[in-house]
Short mmCIF file of C-alpha atoms in Angstrom, two decimals:
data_model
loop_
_atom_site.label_atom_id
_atom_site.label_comp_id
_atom_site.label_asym_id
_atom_site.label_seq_id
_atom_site.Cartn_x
_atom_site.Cartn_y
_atom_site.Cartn_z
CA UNK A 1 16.50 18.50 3.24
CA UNK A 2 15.48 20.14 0.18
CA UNK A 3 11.48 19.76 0.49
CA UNK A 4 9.02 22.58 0.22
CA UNK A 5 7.14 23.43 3.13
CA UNK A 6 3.54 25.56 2.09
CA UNK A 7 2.33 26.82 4.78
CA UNK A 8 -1.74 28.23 3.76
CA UNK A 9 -4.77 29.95 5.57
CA UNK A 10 -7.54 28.14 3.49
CA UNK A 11 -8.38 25.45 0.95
CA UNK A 12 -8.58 28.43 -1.83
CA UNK A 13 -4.72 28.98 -0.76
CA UNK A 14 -3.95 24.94 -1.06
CA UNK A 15 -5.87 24.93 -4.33
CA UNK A 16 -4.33 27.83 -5.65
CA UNK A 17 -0.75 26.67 -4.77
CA UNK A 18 -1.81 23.00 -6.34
CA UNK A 19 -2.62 24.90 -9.48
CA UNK A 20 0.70 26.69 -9.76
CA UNK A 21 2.84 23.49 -9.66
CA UNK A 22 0.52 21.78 -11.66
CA UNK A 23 0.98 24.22 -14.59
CA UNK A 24 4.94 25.08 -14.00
CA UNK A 25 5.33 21.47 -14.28
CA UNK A 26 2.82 21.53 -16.85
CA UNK A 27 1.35 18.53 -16.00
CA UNK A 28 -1.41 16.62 -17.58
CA UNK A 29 -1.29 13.39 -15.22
CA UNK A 30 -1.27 13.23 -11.42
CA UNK A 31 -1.85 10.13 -9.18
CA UNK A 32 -4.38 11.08 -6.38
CA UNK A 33 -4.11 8.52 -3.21
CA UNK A 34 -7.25 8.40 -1.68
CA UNK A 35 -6.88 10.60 1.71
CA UNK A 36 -9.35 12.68 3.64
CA UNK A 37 -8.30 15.87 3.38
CA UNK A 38 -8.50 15.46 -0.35
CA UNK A 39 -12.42 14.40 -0.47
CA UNK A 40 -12.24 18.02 1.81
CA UNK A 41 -10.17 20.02 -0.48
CA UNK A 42 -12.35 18.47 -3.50
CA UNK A 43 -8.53 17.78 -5.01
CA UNK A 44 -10.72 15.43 -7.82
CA UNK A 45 -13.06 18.09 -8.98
CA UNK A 46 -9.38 20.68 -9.15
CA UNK A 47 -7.86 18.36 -11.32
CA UNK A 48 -10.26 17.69 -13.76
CA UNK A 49 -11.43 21.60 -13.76
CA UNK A 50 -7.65 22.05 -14.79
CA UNK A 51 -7.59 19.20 -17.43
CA UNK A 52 -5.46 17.16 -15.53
CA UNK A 53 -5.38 13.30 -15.87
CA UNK A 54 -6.01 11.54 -13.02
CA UNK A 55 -4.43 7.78 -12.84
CA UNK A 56 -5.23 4.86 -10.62
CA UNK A 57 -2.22 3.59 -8.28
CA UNK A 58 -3.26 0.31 -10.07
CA UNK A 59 -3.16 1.30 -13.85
CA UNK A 60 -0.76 0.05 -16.43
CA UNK A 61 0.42 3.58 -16.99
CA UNK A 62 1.16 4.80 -13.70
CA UNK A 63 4.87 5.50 -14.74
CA UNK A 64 3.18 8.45 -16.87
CA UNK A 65 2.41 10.32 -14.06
CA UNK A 66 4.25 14.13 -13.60
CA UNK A 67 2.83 14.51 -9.86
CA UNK A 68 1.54 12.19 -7.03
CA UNK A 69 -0.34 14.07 -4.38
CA UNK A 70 -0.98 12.39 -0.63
CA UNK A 71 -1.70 12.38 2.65
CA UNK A 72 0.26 12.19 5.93
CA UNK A 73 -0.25 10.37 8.92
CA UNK A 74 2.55 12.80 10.79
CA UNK A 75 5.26 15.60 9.34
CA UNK A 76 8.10 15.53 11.53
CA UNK A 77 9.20 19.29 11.85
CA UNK A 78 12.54 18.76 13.13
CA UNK A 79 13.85 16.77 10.32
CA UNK A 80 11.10 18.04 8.01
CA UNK A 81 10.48 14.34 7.48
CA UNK A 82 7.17 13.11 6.31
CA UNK A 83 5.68 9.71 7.82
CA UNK A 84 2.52 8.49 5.39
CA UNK A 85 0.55 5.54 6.14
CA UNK A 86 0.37 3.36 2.99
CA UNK A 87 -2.82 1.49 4.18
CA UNK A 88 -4.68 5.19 4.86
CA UNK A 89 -4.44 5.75 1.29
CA UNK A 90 -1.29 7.92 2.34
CA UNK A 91 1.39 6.07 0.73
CA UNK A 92 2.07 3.46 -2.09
CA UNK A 93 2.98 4.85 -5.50
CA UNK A 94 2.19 8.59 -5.42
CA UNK A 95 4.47 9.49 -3.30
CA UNK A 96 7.70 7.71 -4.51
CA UNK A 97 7.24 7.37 -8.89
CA UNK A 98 6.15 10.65 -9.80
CA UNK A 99 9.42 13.13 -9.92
CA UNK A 100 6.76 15.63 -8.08
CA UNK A 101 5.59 14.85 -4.64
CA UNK A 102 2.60 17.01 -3.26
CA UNK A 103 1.68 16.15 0.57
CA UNK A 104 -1.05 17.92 2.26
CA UNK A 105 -1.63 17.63 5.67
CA UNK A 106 -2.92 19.93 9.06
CA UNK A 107 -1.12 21.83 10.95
CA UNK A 108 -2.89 19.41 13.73
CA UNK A 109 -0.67 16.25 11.95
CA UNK A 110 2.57 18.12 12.87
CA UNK A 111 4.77 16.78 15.53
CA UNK A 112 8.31 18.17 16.82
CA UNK A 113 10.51 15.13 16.70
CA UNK A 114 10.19 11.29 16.12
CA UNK A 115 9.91 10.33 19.45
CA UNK A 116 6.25 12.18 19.34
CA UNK A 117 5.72 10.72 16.12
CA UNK A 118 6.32 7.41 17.49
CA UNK A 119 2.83 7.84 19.29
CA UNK A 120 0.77 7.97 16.48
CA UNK A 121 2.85 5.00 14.65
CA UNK A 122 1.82 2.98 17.46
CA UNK A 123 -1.80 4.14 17.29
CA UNK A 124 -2.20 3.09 13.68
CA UNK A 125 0.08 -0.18 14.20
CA UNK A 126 -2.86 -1.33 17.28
CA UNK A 127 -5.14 -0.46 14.27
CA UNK A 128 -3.71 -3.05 12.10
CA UNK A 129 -1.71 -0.50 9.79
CA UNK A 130 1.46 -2.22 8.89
CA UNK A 131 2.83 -0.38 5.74
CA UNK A 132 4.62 3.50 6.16
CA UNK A 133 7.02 5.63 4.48
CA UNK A 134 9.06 7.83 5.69
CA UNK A 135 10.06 10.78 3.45
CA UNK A 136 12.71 13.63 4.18
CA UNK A 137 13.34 15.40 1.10
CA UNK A 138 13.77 14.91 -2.38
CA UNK A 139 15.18 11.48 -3.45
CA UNK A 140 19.08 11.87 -3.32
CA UNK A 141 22.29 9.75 -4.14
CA UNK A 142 25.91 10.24 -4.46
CA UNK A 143 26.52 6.48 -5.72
CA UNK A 144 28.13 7.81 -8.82
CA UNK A 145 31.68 9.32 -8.59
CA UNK A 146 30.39 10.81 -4.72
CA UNK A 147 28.49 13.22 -7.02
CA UNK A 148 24.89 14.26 -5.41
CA UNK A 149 21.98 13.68 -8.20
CA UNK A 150 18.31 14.20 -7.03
CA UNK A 151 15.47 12.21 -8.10
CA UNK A 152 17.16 9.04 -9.30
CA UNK A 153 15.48 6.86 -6.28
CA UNK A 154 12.45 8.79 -6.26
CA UNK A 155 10.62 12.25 -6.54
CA UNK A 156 12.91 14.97 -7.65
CA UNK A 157 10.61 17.47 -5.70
CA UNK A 158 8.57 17.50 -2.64
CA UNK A 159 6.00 20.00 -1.27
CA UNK A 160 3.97 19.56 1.88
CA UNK A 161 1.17 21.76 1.77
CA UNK A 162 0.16 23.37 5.95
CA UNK A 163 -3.78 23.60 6.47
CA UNK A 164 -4.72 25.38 9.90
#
């Protein structure tokens, strides 16, 4: 559906590819949720090594930011859809104001269809988890005259970034 799907051997790899949308989209301001894999892939430490800005989901200039990088609780590889949990630190802001949307995720988080993602929805809704967002490509509309813009709704770009 128009999303970018990274597939990479190593954090060096995921950091590397980071870096190169970072600086094509010359970004000085990211949002970073607060998700596991990024305390892993030291994703705070990358950022400011690179100069890069990084804004609380909570600050007054939020709106500022060129990229929001997440989590995922699930990718969904038959629609390419992404599910995030918002109360994981997944969700909220970063992945739907920024027109760049970087997810990271293992290869461990992917499932084949929604009916196996449905499993781990129910997991984290018997953990008390009530807030998700499903994602499957770039934000799209044809509102206007039935002609297709991207990124009016949300992030003009998406990437989901593979770890083994």
């Amino acid at each position: 559906m128009g999303g970018v799907a990274k597939a990479v051997n190593n954090r060096e790899e995921a950091i590397g590819y980071l870096v190169d949308v970072l600086r094509r989209h010359r970004a000085k301001r990211v949002i970073l949720s607060n998700f596991p894999l990024s305390d892993e892939l030291g994703l705070e430490r990358v950022l400011k090594q690179t100069s890069v800005e990084v804004i609380d989901e909570e600050a007054d200039d939020v709106h500022k930011a060129e990229i929001g990088l997440t989590g995922v609780l699930v990718a969904i590889a038959d629609s390419g859809t992404l599910l995030l949990d918002g109360e994981a630190g997944d969700g909220g802001v970063a992945s739907i104001l920024p027109p760049v949307h970087i997810a990271f995720l293992r290869e461990s988080q992917m499932r084949l269809n929604l009916a196996e993602a449905f499993i781990d929805l129910k997991l984290a809704f018997a953990q008390g988890h009530k807030e998700f967002v499903l994602i499957t490509g770039p934000s799209r509309t044809a509102d206007i005259e039935q002609t297709l813009i991207l990124g009016v709704h949300g992030p003009k770009e998406i990437h989901a970034v593979v770890l083994p």
